[in-house]
Short mmCIF file of C-alpha atoms in Angstrom, two decimals:
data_model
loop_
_atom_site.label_atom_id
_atom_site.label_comp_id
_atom_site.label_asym_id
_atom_site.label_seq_id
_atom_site.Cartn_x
_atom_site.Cartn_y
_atom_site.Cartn_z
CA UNK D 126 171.36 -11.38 62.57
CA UNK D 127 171.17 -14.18 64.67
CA UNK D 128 170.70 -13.95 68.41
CA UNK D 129 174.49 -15.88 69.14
CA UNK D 130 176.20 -12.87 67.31
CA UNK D 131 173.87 -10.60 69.03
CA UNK D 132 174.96 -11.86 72.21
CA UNK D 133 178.34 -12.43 71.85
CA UNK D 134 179.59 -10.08 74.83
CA UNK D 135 182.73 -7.04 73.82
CA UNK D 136 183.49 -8.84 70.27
CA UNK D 137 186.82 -7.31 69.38
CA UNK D 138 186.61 -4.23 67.12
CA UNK D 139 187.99 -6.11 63.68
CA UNK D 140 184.57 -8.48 64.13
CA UNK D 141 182.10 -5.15 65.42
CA UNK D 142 179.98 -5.63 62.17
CA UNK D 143 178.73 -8.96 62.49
CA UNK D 144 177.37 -8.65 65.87
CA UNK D 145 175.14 -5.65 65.07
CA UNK D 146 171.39 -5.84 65.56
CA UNK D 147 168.16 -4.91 63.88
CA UNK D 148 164.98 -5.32 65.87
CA UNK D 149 162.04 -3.20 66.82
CA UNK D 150 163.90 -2.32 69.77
CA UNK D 151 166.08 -0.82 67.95
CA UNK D 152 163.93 1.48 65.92
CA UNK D 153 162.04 2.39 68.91
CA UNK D 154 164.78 3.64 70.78
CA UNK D 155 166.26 5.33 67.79
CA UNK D 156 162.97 7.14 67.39
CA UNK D 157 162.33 8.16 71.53
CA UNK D 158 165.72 9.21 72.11
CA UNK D 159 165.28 11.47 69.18
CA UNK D 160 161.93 13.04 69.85
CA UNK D 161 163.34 16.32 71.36
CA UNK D 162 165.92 16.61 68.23
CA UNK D 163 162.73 16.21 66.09
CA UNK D 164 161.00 19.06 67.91
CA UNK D 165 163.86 21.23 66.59
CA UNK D 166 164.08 20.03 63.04
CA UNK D 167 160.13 20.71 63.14
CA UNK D 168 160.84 24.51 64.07
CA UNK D 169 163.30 24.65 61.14
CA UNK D 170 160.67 22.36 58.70
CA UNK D 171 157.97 24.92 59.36
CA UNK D 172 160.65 27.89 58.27
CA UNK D 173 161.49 25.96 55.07
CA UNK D 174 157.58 25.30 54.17
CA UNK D 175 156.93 28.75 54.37
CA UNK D 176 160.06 29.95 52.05
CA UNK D 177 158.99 27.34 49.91
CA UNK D 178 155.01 28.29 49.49
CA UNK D 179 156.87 31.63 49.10
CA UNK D 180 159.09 31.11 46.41
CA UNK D 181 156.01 29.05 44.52
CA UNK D 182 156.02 25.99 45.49
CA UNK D 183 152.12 24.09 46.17
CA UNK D 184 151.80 22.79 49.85
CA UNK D 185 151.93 19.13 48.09
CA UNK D 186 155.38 20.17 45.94
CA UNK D 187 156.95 21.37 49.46
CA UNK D 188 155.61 17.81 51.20
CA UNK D 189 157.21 15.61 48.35
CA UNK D 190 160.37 17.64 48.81
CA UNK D 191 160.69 17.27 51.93
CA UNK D 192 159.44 13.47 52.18
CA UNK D 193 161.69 12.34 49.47
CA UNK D 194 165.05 14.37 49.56
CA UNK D 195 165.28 14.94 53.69
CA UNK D 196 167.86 17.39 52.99
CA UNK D 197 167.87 20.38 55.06
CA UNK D 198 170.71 22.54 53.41
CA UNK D 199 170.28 21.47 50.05
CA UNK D 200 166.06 22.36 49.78
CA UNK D 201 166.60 25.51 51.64
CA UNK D 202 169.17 25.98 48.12
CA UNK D 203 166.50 24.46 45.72
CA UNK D 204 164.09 27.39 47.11
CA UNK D 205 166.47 30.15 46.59
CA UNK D 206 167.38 28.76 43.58
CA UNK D 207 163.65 28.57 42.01
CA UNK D 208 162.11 30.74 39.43
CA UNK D 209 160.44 30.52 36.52
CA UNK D 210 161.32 28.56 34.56
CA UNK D 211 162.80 26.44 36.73
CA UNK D 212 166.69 26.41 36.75
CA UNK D 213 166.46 22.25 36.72
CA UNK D 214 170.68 21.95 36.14
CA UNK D 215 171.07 24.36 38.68
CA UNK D 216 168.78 23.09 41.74
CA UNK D 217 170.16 19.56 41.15
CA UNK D 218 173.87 20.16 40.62
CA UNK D 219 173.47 22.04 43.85
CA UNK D 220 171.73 19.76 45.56
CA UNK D 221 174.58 17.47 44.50
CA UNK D 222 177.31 19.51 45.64
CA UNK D 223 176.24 20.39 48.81
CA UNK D 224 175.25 17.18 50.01
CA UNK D 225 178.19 15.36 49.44
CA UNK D 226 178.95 15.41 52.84
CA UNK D 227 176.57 12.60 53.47
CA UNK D 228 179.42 10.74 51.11
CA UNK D 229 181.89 10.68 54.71
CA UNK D 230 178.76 10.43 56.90
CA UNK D 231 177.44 6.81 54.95
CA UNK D 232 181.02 5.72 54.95
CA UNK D 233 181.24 6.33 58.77
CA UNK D 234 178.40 4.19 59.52
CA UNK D 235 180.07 1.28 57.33
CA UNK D 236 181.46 -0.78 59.86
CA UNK D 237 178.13 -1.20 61.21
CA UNK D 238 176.10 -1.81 58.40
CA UNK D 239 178.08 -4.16 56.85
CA UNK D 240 176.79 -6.87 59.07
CA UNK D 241 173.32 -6.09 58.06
CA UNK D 242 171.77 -7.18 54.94
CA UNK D 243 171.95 -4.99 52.03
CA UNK D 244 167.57 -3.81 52.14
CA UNK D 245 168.29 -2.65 55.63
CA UNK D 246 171.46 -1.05 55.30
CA UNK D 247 170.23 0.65 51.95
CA UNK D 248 166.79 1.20 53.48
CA UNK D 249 168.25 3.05 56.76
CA UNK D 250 170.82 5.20 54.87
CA UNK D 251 167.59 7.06 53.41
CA UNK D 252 167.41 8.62 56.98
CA UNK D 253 170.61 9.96 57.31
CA UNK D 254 170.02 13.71 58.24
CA UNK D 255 172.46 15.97 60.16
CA UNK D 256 170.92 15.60 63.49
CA UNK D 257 170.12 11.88 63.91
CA UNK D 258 173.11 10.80 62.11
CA UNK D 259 175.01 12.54 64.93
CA UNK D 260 173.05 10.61 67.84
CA UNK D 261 173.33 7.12 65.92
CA UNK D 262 177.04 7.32 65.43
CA UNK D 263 177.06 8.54 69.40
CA UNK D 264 174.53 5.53 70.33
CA UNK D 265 176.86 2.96 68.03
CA UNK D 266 180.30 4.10 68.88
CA UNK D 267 179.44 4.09 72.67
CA UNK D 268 179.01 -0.34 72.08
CA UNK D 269 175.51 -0.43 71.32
CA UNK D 270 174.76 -2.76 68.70
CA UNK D 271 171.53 -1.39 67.34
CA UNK D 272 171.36 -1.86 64.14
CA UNK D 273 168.30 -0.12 63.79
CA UNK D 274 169.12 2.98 65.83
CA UNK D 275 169.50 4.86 62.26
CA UNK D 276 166.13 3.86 61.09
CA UNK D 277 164.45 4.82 64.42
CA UNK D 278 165.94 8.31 65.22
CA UNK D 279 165.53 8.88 61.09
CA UNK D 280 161.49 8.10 61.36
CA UNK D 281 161.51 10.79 63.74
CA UNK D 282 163.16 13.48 62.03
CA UNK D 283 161.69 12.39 58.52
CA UNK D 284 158.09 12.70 60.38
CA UNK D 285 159.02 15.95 62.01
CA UNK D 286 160.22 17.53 58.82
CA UNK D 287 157.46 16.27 56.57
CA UNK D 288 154.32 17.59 58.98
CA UNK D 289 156.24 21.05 59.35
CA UNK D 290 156.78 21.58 55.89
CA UNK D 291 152.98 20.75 55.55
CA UNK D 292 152.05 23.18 58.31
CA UNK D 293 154.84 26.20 57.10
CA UNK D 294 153.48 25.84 54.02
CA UNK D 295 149.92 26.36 54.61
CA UNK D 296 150.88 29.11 56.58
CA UNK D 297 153.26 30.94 54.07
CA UNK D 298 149.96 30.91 52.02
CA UNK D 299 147.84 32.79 54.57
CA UNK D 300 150.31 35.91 54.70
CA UNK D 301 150.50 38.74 52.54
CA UNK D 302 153.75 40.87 51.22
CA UNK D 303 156.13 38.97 52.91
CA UNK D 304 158.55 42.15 53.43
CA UNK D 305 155.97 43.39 55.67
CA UNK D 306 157.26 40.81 58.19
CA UNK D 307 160.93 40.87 57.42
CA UNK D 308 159.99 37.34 55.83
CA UNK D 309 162.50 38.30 52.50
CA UNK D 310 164.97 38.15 55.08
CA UNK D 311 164.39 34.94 56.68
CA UNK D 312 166.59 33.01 54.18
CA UNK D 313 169.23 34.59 54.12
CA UNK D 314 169.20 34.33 58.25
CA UNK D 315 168.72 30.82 58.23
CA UNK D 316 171.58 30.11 55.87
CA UNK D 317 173.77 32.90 58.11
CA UNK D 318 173.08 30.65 61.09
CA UNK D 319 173.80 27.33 59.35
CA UNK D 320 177.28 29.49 58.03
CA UNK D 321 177.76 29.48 61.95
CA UNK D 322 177.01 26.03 62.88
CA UNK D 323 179.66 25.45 60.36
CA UNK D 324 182.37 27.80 61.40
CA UNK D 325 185.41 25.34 62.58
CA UNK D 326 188.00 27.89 63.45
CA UNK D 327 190.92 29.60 61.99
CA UNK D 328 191.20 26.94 59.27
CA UNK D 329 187.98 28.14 58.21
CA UNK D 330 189.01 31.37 57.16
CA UNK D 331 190.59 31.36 54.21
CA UNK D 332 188.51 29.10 52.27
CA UNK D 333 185.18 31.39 52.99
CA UNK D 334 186.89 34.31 52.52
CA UNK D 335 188.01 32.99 49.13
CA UNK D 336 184.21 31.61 48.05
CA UNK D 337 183.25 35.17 48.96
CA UNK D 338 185.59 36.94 47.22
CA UNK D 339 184.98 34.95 44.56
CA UNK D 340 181.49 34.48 44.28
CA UNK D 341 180.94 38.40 44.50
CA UNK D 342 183.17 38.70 41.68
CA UNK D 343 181.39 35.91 39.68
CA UNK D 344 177.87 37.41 40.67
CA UNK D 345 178.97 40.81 39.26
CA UNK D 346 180.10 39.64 36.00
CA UNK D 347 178.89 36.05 34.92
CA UNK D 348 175.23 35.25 34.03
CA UNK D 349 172.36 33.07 35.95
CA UNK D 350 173.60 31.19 39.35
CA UNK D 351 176.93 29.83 38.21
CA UNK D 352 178.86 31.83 41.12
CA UNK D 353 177.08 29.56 44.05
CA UNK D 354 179.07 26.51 42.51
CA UNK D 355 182.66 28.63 41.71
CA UNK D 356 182.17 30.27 45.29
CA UNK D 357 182.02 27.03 46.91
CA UNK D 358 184.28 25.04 44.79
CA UNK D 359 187.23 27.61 44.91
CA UNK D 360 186.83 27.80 49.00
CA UNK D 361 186.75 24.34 49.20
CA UNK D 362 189.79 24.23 46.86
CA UNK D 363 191.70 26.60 48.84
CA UNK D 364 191.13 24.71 51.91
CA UNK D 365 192.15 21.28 50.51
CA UNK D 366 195.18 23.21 48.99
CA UNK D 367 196.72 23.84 52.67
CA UNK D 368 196.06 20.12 54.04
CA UNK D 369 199.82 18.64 55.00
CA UNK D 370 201.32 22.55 54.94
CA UNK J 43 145.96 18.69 44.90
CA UNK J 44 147.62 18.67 41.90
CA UNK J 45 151.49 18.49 41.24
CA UNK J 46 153.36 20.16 38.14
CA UNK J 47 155.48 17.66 36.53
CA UNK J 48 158.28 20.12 36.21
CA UNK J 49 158.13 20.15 39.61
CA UNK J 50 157.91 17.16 40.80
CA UNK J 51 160.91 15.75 38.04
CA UNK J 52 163.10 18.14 39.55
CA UNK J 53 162.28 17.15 43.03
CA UNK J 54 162.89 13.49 41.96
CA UNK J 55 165.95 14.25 40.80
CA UNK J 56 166.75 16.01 43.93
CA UNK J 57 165.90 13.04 45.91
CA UNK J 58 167.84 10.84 43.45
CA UNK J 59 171.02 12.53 43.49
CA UNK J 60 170.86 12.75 47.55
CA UNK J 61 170.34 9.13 47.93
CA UNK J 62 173.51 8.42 45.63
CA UNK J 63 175.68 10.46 48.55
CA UNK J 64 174.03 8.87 51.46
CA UNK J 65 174.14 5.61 49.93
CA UNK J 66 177.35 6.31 48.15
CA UNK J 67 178.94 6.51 51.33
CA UNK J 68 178.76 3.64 52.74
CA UNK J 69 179.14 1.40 49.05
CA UNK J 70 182.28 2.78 47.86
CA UNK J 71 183.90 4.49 50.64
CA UNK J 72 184.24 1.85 52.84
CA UNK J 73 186.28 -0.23 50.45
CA UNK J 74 188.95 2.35 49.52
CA UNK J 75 190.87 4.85 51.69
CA UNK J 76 189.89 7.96 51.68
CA UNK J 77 192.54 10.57 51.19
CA UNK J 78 192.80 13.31 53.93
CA UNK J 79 192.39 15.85 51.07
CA UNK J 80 189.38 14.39 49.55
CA UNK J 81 188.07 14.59 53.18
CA UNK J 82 188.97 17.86 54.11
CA UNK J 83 187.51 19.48 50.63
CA UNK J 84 183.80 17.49 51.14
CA UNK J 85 183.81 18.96 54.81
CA UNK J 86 184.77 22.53 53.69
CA UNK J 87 182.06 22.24 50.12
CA UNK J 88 178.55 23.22 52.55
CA UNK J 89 180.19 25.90 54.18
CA UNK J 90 181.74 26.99 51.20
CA UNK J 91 178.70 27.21 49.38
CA UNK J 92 176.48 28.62 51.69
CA UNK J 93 179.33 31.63 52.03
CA UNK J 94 178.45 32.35 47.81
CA UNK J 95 175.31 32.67 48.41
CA UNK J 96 174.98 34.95 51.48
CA UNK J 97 178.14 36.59 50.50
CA UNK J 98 176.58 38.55 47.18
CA UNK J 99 173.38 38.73 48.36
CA UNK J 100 174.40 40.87 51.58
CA UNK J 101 176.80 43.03 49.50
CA UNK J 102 173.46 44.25 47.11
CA UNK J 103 171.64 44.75 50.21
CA UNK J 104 171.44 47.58 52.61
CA UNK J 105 172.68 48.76 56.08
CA UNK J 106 169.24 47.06 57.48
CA UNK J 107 170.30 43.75 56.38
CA UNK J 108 173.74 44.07 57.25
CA UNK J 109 172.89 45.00 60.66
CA UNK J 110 170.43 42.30 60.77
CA UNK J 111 172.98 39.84 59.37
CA UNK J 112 175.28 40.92 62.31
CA UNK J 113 172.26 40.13 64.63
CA UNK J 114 171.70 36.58 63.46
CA UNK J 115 175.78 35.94 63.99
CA UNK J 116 175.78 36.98 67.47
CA UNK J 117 172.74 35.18 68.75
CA UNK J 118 173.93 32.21 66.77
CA UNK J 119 177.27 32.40 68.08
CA UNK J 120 176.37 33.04 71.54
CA UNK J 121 173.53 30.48 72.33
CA UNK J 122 173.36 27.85 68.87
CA UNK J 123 170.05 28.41 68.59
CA UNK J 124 168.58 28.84 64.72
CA UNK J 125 165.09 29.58 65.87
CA UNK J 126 166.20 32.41 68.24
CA UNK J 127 168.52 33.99 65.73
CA UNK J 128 166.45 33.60 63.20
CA UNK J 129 163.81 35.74 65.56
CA UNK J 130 166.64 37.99 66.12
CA UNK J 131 167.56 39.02 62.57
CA UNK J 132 164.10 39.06 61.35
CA UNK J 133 162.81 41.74 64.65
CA UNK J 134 166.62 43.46 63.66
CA UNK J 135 165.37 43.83 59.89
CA UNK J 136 161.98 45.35 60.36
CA UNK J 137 163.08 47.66 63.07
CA UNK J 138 166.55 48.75 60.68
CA UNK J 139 164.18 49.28 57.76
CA UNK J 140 161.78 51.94 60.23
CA UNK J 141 164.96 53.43 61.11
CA UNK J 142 166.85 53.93 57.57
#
């Protein structure tokens, strides 16, 4: 970018691309301003490392996971999806599914990153993860044209997550019978809460109630994991169904 | 360390297919419109999903766990904390299963 577009005071919306930024400044305060976020995605990192050692997984498996996919939701899945042998269609359709989110959160950031070149724009979208995607689109719809903000808070959340896998993980391997500790019950907890976090009212009703009704139903009489996906896809379904009513 | 290839294929695969929707995203999406229905159905899929999984798995379980499940709803609803409700259910679980 160069330093006239940077400057160019309250450029209309139509021209907001062009005049974004992407400097060390930027990735610094992306990364500060996201410190205290990170602390909570660490307490979270160290749950997943130790569900993971749990469910098999080597210390070094859980790190790669964690460095390379940065996907909260969707490894917290993988792990309750893995047995031996390893359900490969499964964990990755699933991993699919659920993030497809991030499909409406990359788009959102578009207006952006089209100013920047491609490697940076590509290169930042790595660090898209719930919680610093939130602050970045806060920091860049507020007129802040840091390019790099995305970069900066994601550094901080990727480092966070990847140390407290590391550390959950080495611990999970120190304990004993997990049910001794109510640890068996830990997933299912952590995906209760997340169920909350995603709660968005009334219209959120029928959909769930469908992908439970369904899923039961599926779980009772179809084989292997197939009633995650028709669960979620027949909520989801239901939902889209009533847009417009 | 060492690294099972199984293992670490599937987690490449993982990280794959996640790039492709964060990427995704911003490639196509921001040339075509996105219907409101299209929206709608990838903001209800995570919640969706993670309802199937809890859903069975609490209705094979016991009156511990369902009272524990209740426990992690409350806190969660009441202060938005996952760390505290995840404290909450797992105290609620041992102290059900002394009980029952």
């Amino acid at each position: 970018m160069t330093a006239d577009a940077a400057d160019s005071p309250r450029s209309p919306a139509a021209s907001e691309g062009s005049a974004v930024r992407f400097s060390a400044e930027g990735v610094r305060d992306g990364f500060v301003e996201c410190v205290p976020v990170a602390f909570g995605v660490a307490g979270y990192g160290i749950v997943f490392g130790m569900l993971a050692r749990r469910a098999g997984l080597r210390v070094a498996e859980a790190a790669l996971m964690s460095a390379t996919v940065l996907a909260g939701a969707a490894q917290l899945l993988a792990i309750e999806l893995w047995e031996t042998p390893l359900p490969v269609v499964a964990v990755i359709g699933t991993t699919l599914v659920v993030n497809l989110r991030y499909v409406l959160m990359g788009a959102a950031l578009r207006p952006w990153f089209e100013g920047l070149s491609p490697a940076k724009a590509y290169g930042s979208v790595f660090f898209i993860a719930d919680e610093n995607w939130a602050l970045t689109m806060g920091e860049l719809t507020s007129g802040s044209r840091q390019g790099a903000y995305l970069l900066g808070s994601g550094l901080a959340v990727w480092a966070a997550w990847v140390l407290a896998t590391v550390v959950g993980a080495v611990a999970g391997g120190l304990i004993g019978d997990p049910a001794r500790y109510g640890l068996d019950f830990v997933l299912t907890a952590v995906f209760l809460a997340i169920a909350v976090g995603l709660w968005e009212g009334r219209s959120t009703l029928l959909p769930w109630l469908t992908a439970l009704v369904v899923a039961v139903l599926s779980a009772r009489y179809l084989p292997g994991r197939w009633y995650i996906l028709l669960g979620g896809v027949a909520g989801c379904l239901v939902g889209v169904a009533r847009v417009g009513e | 360390m060492s690294l099972d290839p199984v293992v670490v294929a599937v987690v490449v695969g993982m990280a794959a297919v996640t790039y492709a929707t964060k990427a995704g995203g911003l490639w196509v999406l921001g040339r075509v419109e996105v219907p409101e229905r299209v929206e709608t159905g990838l903001e209800l899929l995570p919640g969706a999903i993670i309802v199937s999984i809890v859903g069975p798995e609490l209705v094979d379980a016991g009156p511990p766990e369902w009272g524990a499940g209740a426990v992690v709803v409350a806190v969660m609803w009441r202060t938005g904390n996952v760390l505290l409700s995840l404290l909450g259910g797992v105290g609620a679980v041992l102290l059900l299963r002394t009980v029952t």
